Amino acid sequence: MSAWRFSRYFLGSAPSITEARRFVAALLRGWPMVGDAELIVSELATNAIRHSASGRFGGRFLVSVQAHPDRLWLGVLDEGGPSSPRVFRPCPGGEGGRGLLVVATLALDWGVWGDEHGRTVWAVLDAALRGASS
Ligand SMILES: Nc1ncnc2c1ncn2[C@@H]1O[C@H](COP(=O)(O)OP(=O)(O)OP(=O)(O)O)[C@@H](O)[C@H]1O
Ligand SMILES: [Mg+2]
């Protein structure tokens, strides 16, 4: 299987979370990590809308998928803002603050590029690792 890449913009409002998940599911049909990829993109799209300027009226975010035979790179580029993505320590009974923890748990690697003008939160999934654990 050859490497490929795909990107698509979504409007920064709630219906785009499902649309972004479906976009990734359609691109990755048949891949072992499609479920993890859907979950990660849902969390990152939700964060872009809720925590960045992408969620303002007229805002948008960009979902990118880069596929290699056994590895997948997912990225969500938002429109920035004052706050930065950070993983909260699990707090028993606490509400919220779990999305990036889920991303960090599922991904082989993940990180953030950018600044207040726009940030990409990215994650790498490994087909071989997923195959071994599921
Ligand atoms: N794209 C982003 N831009 C700016 N800040 C972000 C972004 N994503 C996450 N953050 C910050 O990192 C924190 C942790 O994100 P996380 O997704 O783990 O939790 P949450 O969104 O607050 O709650 P939950 O995802 O459980 O509903 C957020 O509360 C927010 O302050
Ligand atoms: Mg979140």
CSV table of C-alpha atoms and ligand atoms in Angstrom, one decimal:
chain,number,residue,atom,x,y,z
A,1,MET,CA,0.0,0.0,0.0
A,2,SER,CA,1.5,3.4,-1.0
A,3,ALA,CA,1.6,6.4,1.3
A,4,TRP,CA,-1.1,9.1,0.9
A,5,ARG,CA,-2.4,12.2,2.6
A,6,PHE,CA,-5.6,14.1,2.7
A,7,SER,CA,-6.8,17.3,4.4
A,8,ARG,CA,-10.2,18.9,4.8
A,9,TYR,CA,-11.5,22.0,6.5
A,10,PHE,CA,-14.6,21.9,8.7
A,11,LEU,CA,-16.7,24.8,10.1
A,12,GLY,CA,-16.0,25.4,13.8
A,13,SER,CA,-19.4,24.3,15.2
A,14,ALA,CA,-20.6,21.1,16.9
A,15,PRO,CA,-22.0,19.3,13.8
A,16,SER,CA,-18.5,19.3,12.4
A,17,ILE,CA,-17.3,16.8,15.1
A,18,THR,CA,-19.4,14.1,13.6
A,19,GLU,CA,-18.5,15.1,10.1
A,20,ALA,CA,-14.8,15.0,10.9
A,21,ARG,CA,-15.1,11.6,12.5
A,22,ARG,CA,-17.0,10.3,9.4
A,23,PHE,CA,-14.3,11.8,7.1
A,24,VAL,CA,-11.6,9.9,8.9
A,25,ALA,CA,-13.7,6.7,9.0
A,26,ALA,CA,-14.3,6.8,5.3
A,27,LEU,CA,-10.6,7.4,4.5
A,28,LEU,CA,-9.5,4.6,6.8
A,29,ARG,CA,-12.1,2.0,6.1
A,30,GLY,CA,-10.5,-1.4,6.7
A,31,TRP,CA,-7.5,-0.1,8.7
A,32,PRO,CA,-7.1,-1.8,12.1
A,33,MET,CA,-6.8,1.5,13.9
A,34,VAL,CA,-9.8,3.2,12.4
A,35,GLY,CA,-11.8,3.2,15.7
A,36,ASP,CA,-8.9,4.8,17.6
A,37,ALA,CA,-8.4,7.4,14.7
A,38,GLU,CA,-12.1,8.3,14.9
A,39,LEU,CA,-12.0,8.8,18.7
A,40,ILE,CA,-8.8,10.9,18.5
A,41,VAL,CA,-10.2,13.1,15.7
A,42,SER,CA,-13.5,13.6,17.7
A,43,GLU,CA,-11.5,14.7,20.8
A,44,LEU,CA,-9.2,17.0,18.9
A,45,ALA,CA,-12.1,18.5,16.8
A,46,THR,CA,-14.1,19.1,20.0
A,47,ASN,CA,-11.1,20.8,21.6
A,48,ALA,CA,-10.5,23.0,18.5
A,49,ILE,CA,-14.2,24.2,18.7
A,50,ARG,CA,-14.3,24.5,22.5
A,51,HIS,CA,-10.9,25.8,23.4
A,52,SER,CA,-9.6,27.7,20.3
A,53,ALA,CA,-10.6,30.6,18.0
A,54,SER,CA,-12.0,28.0,15.6
A,55,GLY,CA,-15.1,27.9,17.7
A,56,ARG,CA,-15.9,31.6,17.1
A,57,PHE,CA,-18.6,32.5,14.5
A,58,GLY,CA,-17.1,31.8,11.1
A,59,GLY,CA,-14.2,29.8,12.6
A,60,ARG,CA,-12.9,26.6,11.1
A,61,PHE,CA,-10.4,23.8,11.7
A,62,LEU,CA,-8.4,21.6,9.3
A,63,VAL,CA,-8.2,17.8,9.7
A,64,SER,CA,-5.2,16.1,8.1
A,65,VAL,CA,-4.5,12.4,7.7
A,66,GLN,CA,-1.2,11.0,6.4
A,67,ALA,CA,-1.1,7.3,5.9
A,68,HIS,CA,1.9,5.0,5.6
A,69,PRO,CA,1.6,1.2,5.3
A,70,ASP,CA,1.8,0.6,9.0
A,71,ARG,CA,1.5,4.1,10.5
A,72,LEU,CA,-0.9,6.9,10.6
A,73,TRP,CA,-0.5,10.6,11.3
A,74,LEU,CA,-3.5,12.6,12.3
A,75,GLY,CA,-3.5,16.4,12.8
A,76,VAL,CA,-6.1,19.0,13.7
A,77,LEU,CA,-5.1,22.6,13.0
A,78,ASP,CA,-7.1,25.2,14.9
A,79,GLU,CA,-7.2,29.0,14.8
A,80,GLY,CA,-5.3,29.5,18.0
A,81,GLY,CA,-6.1,31.6,21.0
A,82,PRO,CA,-4.7,32.3,24.5
A,83,SER,CA,-4.9,28.8,26.0
A,84,SER,CA,-2.7,25.8,25.1
A,85,PRO,CA,-3.5,22.1,25.0
A,86,ARG,CA,-2.3,20.4,28.2
A,87,VAL,CA,-3.0,17.0,29.7
A,88,PHE,CA,-4.7,17.1,33.1
A,89,ARG,CA,-3.9,14.5,35.7
A,90,PRO,CA,-6.8,12.2,36.1
A,91,CYS,CA,-9.0,13.4,38.9
A,92,PRO,CA,-11.4,10.8,40.3
A,93,GLY,CA,-15.0,11.9,39.9
A,94,GLY,CA,-13.9,15.1,38.2
A,95,GLU,CA,-15.7,16.2,35.1
A,96,GLY,CA,-13.8,17.0,31.9
A,97,GLY,CA,-10.1,17.1,31.2
A,98,ARG,CA,-9.9,13.6,29.8
A,99,GLY,CA,-9.8,14.2,26.0
A,100,LEU,CA,-6.1,14.7,25.6
A,101,LEU,CA,-5.4,11.9,28.1
A,102,VAL,CA,-7.3,9.5,25.8
A,103,VAL,CA,-5.3,10.8,22.9
A,104,ALA,CA,-2.0,10.3,24.7
A,105,THR,CA,-3.1,6.8,25.8
A,106,LEU,CA,-4.1,5.6,22.3
A,107,ALA,CA,-1.3,7.3,20.3
A,108,LEU,CA,2.3,6.0,19.8
A,109,ASP,CA,3.3,9.7,20.0
A,110,TRP,CA,1.4,13.0,20.0
A,111,GLY,CA,2.2,16.7,20.4
A,112,VAL,CA,1.4,20.3,19.6
A,113,TRP,CA,2.9,22.7,17.1
A,114,GLY,CA,2.2,26.4,16.8
A,115,ASP,CA,1.2,29.3,18.9
A,116,GLU,CA,-1.7,31.7,19.6
A,117,HIS,CA,-2.2,32.2,15.9
A,118,GLY,CA,-2.9,28.5,15.2
A,119,ARG,CA,-2.0,25.2,16.7
A,120,THR,CA,-1.8,21.7,15.3
A,121,VAL,CA,-2.5,18.9,17.8
A,122,TRP,CA,-1.2,15.7,16.2
A,123,ALA,CA,-1.1,12.0,17.0
A,124,VAL,CA,0.6,9.0,15.5
A,125,LEU,CA,-1.0,5.6,15.5
A,126,ASP,CA,0.9,2.3,14.8
A,127,ALA,CA,-1.0,-0.5,13.1
A,128,ALA,CA,1.4,-3.2,14.4
A,129,LEU,CA,1.0,-2.0,18.0
A,130,ARG,CA,-2.7,-1.8,17.7
A,131,GLY,CA,-2.8,-5.3,16.2
A,132,ALA,CA,-0.8,-6.6,19.1
A,133,SER,CA,-3.0,-5.1,21.8
A,134,SER,CA,-6.4,-5.7,20.4
B,1,LIG,N1,-6.9,23.0,20.7
B,1,LIG,C1,-6.7,23.6,21.9
B,1,LIG,N2,-6.5,24.9,22.0
B,1,LIG,C2,-6.3,25.5,23.2
B,1,LIG,N3,-6.3,24.8,24.4
B,1,LIG,C3,-6.6,23.5,24.3
B,1,LIG,C4,-6.8,22.8,23.1
B,1,LIG,N4,-7.1,21.5,23.4
B,1,LIG,C5,-7.1,21.4,24.7
B,1,LIG,N5,-6.8,22.6,25.3
B,1,LIG,C6,-6.6,22.9,26.7
B,1,LIG,O1,-6.2,21.6,27.3
B,1,LIG,C7,-7.1,21.3,28.3
B,1,LIG,C8,-7.3,19.7,28.4
B,1,LIG,O2,-7.9,19.3,27.2
B,1,LIG,P1,-8.8,18.0,27.3
B,1,LIG,O3,-9.4,17.7,26.0
B,1,LIG,O4,-8.0,16.9,27.9
B,1,LIG,O5,-10.0,18.3,28.4
B,1,LIG,P2,-11.3,19.2,28.2
B,1,LIG,O6,-11.5,19.5,26.7
B,1,LIG,O7,-11.2,20.3,29.2
B,1,LIG,O8,-12.4,18.2,28.7
B,1,LIG,P3,-12.9,16.8,27.9
B,1,LIG,O9,-12.1,16.6,26.7
B,1,LIG,O10,-12.8,15.7,28.9
B,1,LIG,O11,-14.4,17.2,27.6
B,1,LIG,C9,-8.4,22.0,28.0
B,1,LIG,O12,-9.2,22.2,29.2
B,1,LIG,C10,-7.9,23.3,27.4
B,1,LIG,O13,-7.5,24.2,28.5
B,2,MG,MG,-11.4,18.0,25.3
